Short mmCIF file of C-alpha atoms and ligand atoms in Angstrom, two decimals:
data_model
loop_
_atom_site.label_atom_id
_atom_site.label_comp_id
_atom_site.label_asym_id
_atom_site.label_seq_id
_atom_site.Cartn_x
_atom_site.Cartn_y
_atom_site.Cartn_z
CA MET A 137 0.00 0.00 0.00
CA SER A 138 2.97 2.32 -0.28
CA GLY A 139 2.43 5.22 -2.68
CA VAL A 140 -1.24 5.56 -1.69
CA GLN A 141 -2.95 8.76 -2.87
CA GLY A 142 -5.07 10.20 -0.03
CA THR A 143 -5.87 8.86 3.42
CA ARG A 144 -6.23 5.10 3.67
CA VAL A 145 -9.66 3.75 4.57
CA ALA A 146 -10.72 0.74 6.65
CA LEU A 147 -14.18 -0.85 6.82
CA VAL A 148 -14.88 -2.70 10.09
CA THR A 149 -17.96 -4.91 10.38
CA GLY A 150 -19.39 -5.21 13.88
CA GLY A 151 -17.46 -2.05 14.63
CA ALA A 152 -19.90 -0.54 17.12
CA ARG A 153 -18.58 -2.26 20.24
CA GLY A 154 -16.20 -4.88 21.60
CA ILE A 155 -13.32 -6.12 19.44
CA GLY A 156 -14.63 -4.30 16.35
CA ARG A 157 -14.71 -0.96 18.17
CA ALA A 158 -11.14 -1.51 19.38
CA CYS A 159 -10.03 -2.34 15.80
CA ALA A 160 -11.73 0.78 14.43
CA LEU A 161 -10.17 3.06 17.06
CA THR A 162 -6.71 1.49 16.69
CA LEU A 163 -6.82 1.87 12.89
CA ALA A 164 -8.06 5.47 13.30
CA ARG A 165 -5.10 6.17 15.63
CA ALA A 166 -2.87 4.68 12.90
CA GLY A 167 -4.21 7.38 10.55
CA LEU A 168 -6.95 5.58 8.62
CA ASP A 169 -10.47 6.89 7.98
CA ILE A 170 -13.14 4.41 9.03
CA CYS A 171 -16.43 2.93 7.82
CA LEU A 172 -18.41 1.16 10.55
CA VAL A 173 -21.04 -1.48 9.75
CA ASP A 174 -23.27 -2.73 12.54
CA LEU A 175 -26.82 -3.29 13.76
CA LEU A 176 -26.48 -1.29 17.00
CA GLU A 177 -27.25 2.36 16.17
CA PRO A 178 -26.49 4.08 19.53
CA GLU A 179 -23.22 2.16 20.04
CA MET A 180 -22.19 2.88 16.43
CA ALA A 181 -22.91 6.61 16.94
CA ALA A 182 -20.79 6.62 20.12
CA THR A 183 -17.87 4.87 18.41
CA SER A 184 -18.19 7.27 15.45
CA ARG A 185 -17.80 10.22 17.84
CA GLU A 186 -14.66 8.62 19.32
CA ILE A 187 -13.19 8.22 15.83
CA GLU A 188 -13.99 11.84 14.94
CA ALA A 189 -12.35 12.96 18.19
CA LEU A 190 -9.16 11.32 16.88
CA GLY A 191 -9.34 13.63 13.86
CA ARG A 192 -10.39 10.96 11.38
CA ARG A 193 -13.38 10.83 9.05
CA VAL A 194 -16.02 8.19 9.71
CA VAL A 195 -19.17 6.90 8.02
CA ALA A 196 -21.55 4.46 9.67
CA HIS A 197 -23.94 2.02 8.01
CA HIS A 198 -26.74 0.14 9.70
CA ALA A 199 -26.55 -3.22 7.91
CA ASP A 200 -26.79 -6.93 8.59
CA VAL A 201 -23.59 -8.56 7.29
CA SER A 202 -25.54 -11.63 6.17
CA ASP A 203 -27.31 -9.52 3.48
CA HIS A 204 -25.32 -10.04 0.27
CA ALA A 205 -26.84 -7.25 -1.82
CA ARG A 206 -26.59 -4.76 1.05
CA ALA A 207 -22.88 -5.53 1.45
CA LYS A 208 -22.16 -4.27 -2.07
CA THR A 209 -24.25 -1.12 -1.49
CA VAL A 210 -22.46 -0.40 1.80
CA VAL A 211 -18.95 -1.04 0.45
CA ASP A 212 -19.56 1.10 -2.65
CA ALA A 213 -21.03 3.89 -0.51
CA ALA A 214 -18.02 3.78 1.84
CA ARG A 215 -15.62 4.05 -1.10
CA ASP A 216 -17.64 6.92 -2.58
CA ALA A 217 -17.81 8.81 0.74
CA LEU A 218 -14.21 8.27 1.86
CA GLY A 219 -12.51 7.99 -1.53
CA ARG A 220 -10.79 4.62 -1.17
CA LEU A 221 -10.96 1.20 0.48
CA ASP A 222 -7.69 -0.28 1.69
CA VAL A 223 -8.56 -2.50 4.65
CA LEU A 224 -11.50 -4.79 5.44
CA VAL A 225 -11.91 -6.19 8.95
CA ASN A 226 -14.55 -8.95 9.00
CA ASN A 227 -15.35 -8.85 12.69
CA ALA A 228 -19.15 -9.09 13.02
CA GLY A 229 -20.09 -12.35 14.68
CA LYS A 230 -22.67 -13.96 16.87
CA PRO A 231 -22.45 -16.84 19.36
CA GLN A 232 -24.60 -19.96 19.12
CA PRO A 233 -25.02 -21.91 22.35
CA LYS A 234 -27.28 -24.69 21.06
CA GLY A 235 -25.81 -28.17 20.62
CA ILE A 236 -26.41 -30.65 17.80
CA LEU A 237 -29.33 -32.31 19.59
CA GLU A 238 -31.30 -29.10 20.18
CA ILE A 239 -30.47 -26.67 17.34
CA GLY A 240 -32.99 -26.15 14.55
CA GLU A 241 -32.26 -25.49 10.88
CA ALA A 242 -33.02 -21.76 11.14
CA ASP A 243 -30.54 -21.21 14.00
CA PHE A 244 -27.86 -23.22 12.20
CA ASP A 245 -28.40 -21.28 8.95
CA ARG A 246 -28.34 -17.94 10.79
CA THR A 247 -25.08 -18.81 12.58
CA ILE A 248 -23.39 -19.65 9.28
CA ALA A 249 -24.95 -16.62 7.56
CA VAL A 250 -23.63 -14.09 10.08
CA ASN A 251 -20.26 -15.62 10.97
CA LEU A 252 -19.17 -17.09 7.62
CA LYS A 253 -21.33 -15.76 4.78
CA GLY A 254 -20.88 -12.24 6.17
CA CYS A 255 -17.15 -12.56 5.42
CA PHE A 256 -17.89 -13.76 1.87
CA ASN A 257 -20.32 -10.89 1.31
CA TYR A 258 -17.88 -8.15 2.32
CA ILE A 259 -14.81 -9.74 0.70
CA GLN A 260 -16.65 -10.13 -2.63
CA ALA A 261 -17.79 -6.51 -2.50
CA ALA A 262 -14.41 -5.10 -1.41
CA ALA A 263 -11.96 -7.16 -3.49
CA PRO A 264 -12.64 -5.54 -6.91
CA ILE A 265 -12.16 -2.08 -5.39
CA MET A 266 -8.91 -3.09 -3.71
CA ILE A 267 -7.58 -4.75 -6.87
CA ALA A 268 -8.42 -1.66 -8.96
CA GLN A 269 -6.53 0.46 -6.41
CA GLY A 270 -3.45 -1.79 -6.61
CA GLY A 271 -3.89 -3.79 -3.40
CA GLY A 272 -5.48 -4.17 -0.02
CA ARG A 273 -5.56 -6.05 3.25
CA ILE A 274 -8.28 -8.24 4.73
CA VAL A 275 -8.37 -9.54 8.30
CA SER A 276 -11.19 -11.84 9.42
CA ILE A 277 -11.93 -12.56 13.06
CA SER A 278 -12.36 -16.31 13.55
CA SER A 279 -12.12 -17.90 17.00
CA LEU A 280 -10.07 -20.28 19.12
CA ASN A 281 -13.22 -22.42 18.82
CA ALA A 282 -12.24 -23.14 15.21
CA HIS A 283 -9.25 -25.05 16.58
CA SER A 284 -10.51 -26.30 19.93
CA GLY A 285 -14.21 -26.97 19.27
CA GLY A 286 -15.10 -24.65 22.16
CA VAL A 287 -15.66 -24.90 25.87
CA THR A 288 -18.18 -27.39 27.24
CA ALA A 289 -21.36 -25.48 28.25
CA ALA A 290 -19.90 -22.26 26.90
CA VAL A 291 -21.78 -19.65 24.88
CA SER A 292 -20.84 -21.19 21.55
CA ARG A 293 -20.86 -24.74 20.31
CA PHE A 294 -20.47 -26.68 17.08
CA ALA A 295 -22.39 -24.39 14.68
CA TYR A 296 -20.27 -21.38 15.67
CA ALA A 297 -17.09 -23.50 15.58
CA SER A 298 -18.09 -24.71 12.09
CA ALA A 299 -18.57 -21.16 10.82
CA LYS A 300 -15.33 -19.94 12.40
CA ALA A 301 -13.38 -22.92 10.98
CA GLY A 302 -14.91 -22.04 7.59
CA ILE A 303 -13.27 -18.63 7.85
CA LEU A 304 -9.87 -20.36 8.05
CA GLY A 305 -10.47 -22.35 4.86
CA MET A 306 -11.81 -19.25 3.13
CA THR A 307 -8.71 -17.32 4.21
CA ARG A 308 -6.26 -19.89 2.83
CA ALA A 309 -8.10 -20.30 -0.48
CA LEU A 310 -8.59 -16.57 -1.03
CA ALA A 311 -4.96 -15.80 -0.20
CA LYS A 312 -4.11 -17.78 -3.34
CA GLU A 313 -6.99 -16.41 -5.40
CA LEU A 314 -6.51 -12.74 -4.44
CA GLY A 315 -2.71 -12.69 -4.18
CA PRO A 316 -0.50 -10.91 -4.93
CA HIS A 317 -2.89 -7.94 -4.84
CA ILE A 318 -4.65 -8.59 -1.55
CA LEU A 319 -3.18 -10.01 1.64
CA ILE A 320 -5.77 -11.89 3.71
CA ASN A 321 -5.31 -13.35 7.18
CA ALA A 322 -7.44 -14.50 10.11
CA ILE A 323 -7.17 -14.08 13.86
CA CYS A 324 -8.46 -16.63 16.37
CA PRO A 325 -9.13 -14.87 19.69
CA GLY A 326 -9.35 -16.85 22.90
CA LEU A 327 -11.48 -15.55 25.75
CA ILE A 328 -11.75 -11.77 25.35
CA GLN A 329 -13.59 -9.49 27.79
CA THR A 330 -16.39 -7.92 25.70
CA GLU A 331 -20.08 -7.23 26.12
CA VAL A 332 -21.10 -10.46 24.41
CA ASN A 333 -19.45 -12.82 26.86
CA GLY A 334 -18.68 -10.51 29.78
CA ASN A 335 -22.02 -11.30 31.31
CA ILE A 336 -21.82 -15.02 30.81
CA VAL A 337 -18.54 -16.92 30.60
CA ILE A 338 -16.24 -14.35 32.14
CA ARG A 339 -18.52 -13.51 35.07
CA GLU A 340 -19.06 -17.17 35.86
CA ARG A 341 -15.72 -18.72 35.02
CA GLY A 342 -13.30 -15.97 33.94
CA ASP A 343 -11.18 -15.88 37.11
CA GLN A 344 -10.97 -19.64 37.31
CA ILE A 345 -10.03 -20.01 33.62
CA ALA A 346 -7.46 -17.22 33.89
CA ARG A 347 -5.84 -18.71 37.02
CA ASN A 348 -5.82 -22.32 35.90
CA GLY A 349 -6.07 -22.32 32.15
CA ILE A 350 -4.30 -19.33 30.58
CA ALA A 351 -0.50 -19.11 30.62
CA LEU A 352 -0.62 -15.30 30.77
CA ALA A 353 -3.08 -15.55 33.72
CA ARG A 354 -5.71 -13.14 32.42
CA VAL A 355 -8.53 -13.08 29.91
CA GLY A 356 -7.87 -10.93 26.85
CA VAL A 357 -9.04 -7.40 26.15
CA PRO A 358 -10.17 -6.07 22.75
CA ASP A 359 -6.91 -4.16 22.27
CA ASP A 360 -5.02 -7.49 22.36
CA ILE A 361 -6.78 -8.34 19.08
CA ALA A 362 -6.82 -4.82 17.62
CA GLU A 363 -3.05 -4.50 17.83
CA LEU A 364 -2.53 -7.59 15.63
CA VAL A 365 -5.24 -6.36 13.25
CA ARG A 366 -3.34 -3.08 12.94
CA PHE A 367 -0.10 -4.93 12.16
CA LEU A 368 -1.67 -7.22 9.54
CA ALA A 369 -3.62 -4.33 8.00
CA THR A 370 -0.90 -1.69 7.81
CA SER A 371 2.64 -3.06 8.21
CA GLU A 372 4.99 -2.42 5.31
CA PRO A 373 6.52 -4.53 3.97
CA CYS A 374 4.37 -7.58 4.71
CA PHE A 375 5.09 -11.15 3.53
CA ILE A 376 2.22 -12.74 5.48
CA THR A 377 -0.96 -14.03 3.84
CA GLY A 378 -3.28 -17.03 4.15
CA GLN A 379 -2.46 -17.49 7.84
CA ASP A 380 -4.38 -17.59 11.08
CA PHE A 381 -3.04 -16.37 14.40
CA VAL A 382 -4.25 -17.58 17.77
CA VAL A 383 -4.33 -14.70 20.28
CA ASP A 384 -5.33 -16.26 23.59
CA GLY A 385 -2.53 -15.79 26.15
CA PHE A 386 -1.99 -19.55 25.56
CA GLN A 387 -5.35 -20.77 26.80
CA PHE A 388 -4.87 -24.47 27.55
CA GLN A 389 -8.20 -25.00 29.37
CA VAL A 390 -10.35 -24.87 26.26
N1 NAD B 38 -15.14 -12.05 22.88
C1 NAD B 38 -14.57 -13.23 22.69
O1 NAD B 38 -14.18 -13.92 23.65
C2 NAD B 38 -14.35 -13.76 21.29
C3 NAD B 38 -13.58 -14.92 21.15
C4 NAD B 38 -13.37 -15.42 19.87
C5 NAD B 38 -13.91 -14.79 18.77
N2 NAD B 38 -14.68 -13.66 18.94
C6 NAD B 38 -15.23 -13.05 17.75
O2 NAD B 38 -14.85 -11.70 17.73
C7 NAD B 38 -15.83 -10.93 17.02
C8 NAD B 38 -16.28 -9.76 17.87
O3 NAD B 38 -16.83 -10.28 19.07
P1 NAD B 38 -17.09 -9.41 20.37
O4 NAD B 38 -16.69 -10.25 21.52
O5 NAD B 38 -16.50 -8.03 20.21
O6 NAD B 38 -18.70 -9.38 20.34
P2 NAD B 38 -19.73 -8.17 20.52
O7 NAD B 38 -21.08 -8.79 20.54
O8 NAD B 38 -19.34 -7.33 21.68
O9 NAD B 38 -19.54 -7.35 19.18
C9 NAD B 38 -19.98 -7.88 17.96
C10 NAD B 38 -20.51 -6.75 17.12
O10 NAD B 38 -20.96 -7.31 15.88
C11 NAD B 38 -22.24 -6.80 15.61
N3 NAD B 38 -23.01 -7.75 14.83
C12 NAD B 38 -23.46 -8.96 15.22
N4 NAD B 38 -24.16 -9.53 14.24
C13 NAD B 38 -24.17 -8.66 13.21
C14 NAD B 38 -24.76 -8.67 11.92
N5 NAD B 38 -25.49 -9.72 11.51
N6 NAD B 38 -24.55 -7.62 11.10
C15 NAD B 38 -23.82 -6.56 11.52
N7 NAD B 38 -23.26 -6.48 12.73
C16 NAD B 38 -23.44 -7.52 13.57
C17 NAD B 38 -22.87 -6.59 16.98
O11 NAD B 38 -23.98 -5.67 16.91
C18 NAD B 38 -21.70 -6.06 17.78
O12 NAD B 38 -21.57 -4.67 17.70
C19 NAD B 38 -16.96 -11.91 16.70
O13 NAD B 38 -16.81 -12.39 15.38
C20 NAD B 38 -16.74 -13.03 17.68
O14 NAD B 38 -17.27 -14.24 17.22
C21 NAD B 38 -14.92 -13.13 20.18
#
């Protein structure tokens, strides 16, 4: 991305809160203008104000990442409003606590649609723009669950793990298909303190897991993920593509 004309632009799905908000703010601090995509209007407005306070431009779109047609509209609108599109962070995701014996077809389809198809939707919309500009970076947020299968009785079970493992296959295949123009990688967070699980897993088991099951003896915070996103999205030169990185403080009680 060296030789870029104008300020670089990043689109962050699920950017209103949690890990996505941290990614958006970290990329804004790194000098990028930001497009947020989310379903939570008040949280997205608050994060937008934080980005503006950093002196960066921001646009916000209320959109469900599982909507394929809407993804193209949003991505094109972001490029038109901010002038470019250099970085895509596929972060929007949703847990699925039901197991194989209780889940219905609709819940399974929805879990795949948000966590996996959402990545396809935004990559397919963003890639032609990035290629026309001479390159780009994509980082998708998978999960430690893709490797471990998840925690027994945790918030997310096999359907979520299936979708998150799908992101890893998509990342490897698209690294070949989109290289050398676009670098694409995935991050697999372990237990991270955010709104989605702060009230469930971390409140009930966070201290115990941190003490007995994480080498670095704490659960993660969103900035632990955002810092690696920043590196993968902006470092020059970069010879890394098609990879996934576990960021979990070495969580061995999974
Ligand atoms: N927190 C963890 O421990 C953890 C661990 C591994 C992976 N992850 C993954 O990290 C990502 C962010 O998680 P988080 O912990 O910050 O969760 P979060 O719920 O705090 O944030 C997720 C954001 O995505 C948005 N979102 C959800 N579904 C959407 C949809 N269909 N369309 C648009 N936006 C949507 C939500 O509104 C929310 O703002 C997710 O993909 C999650 O699966 C989280």
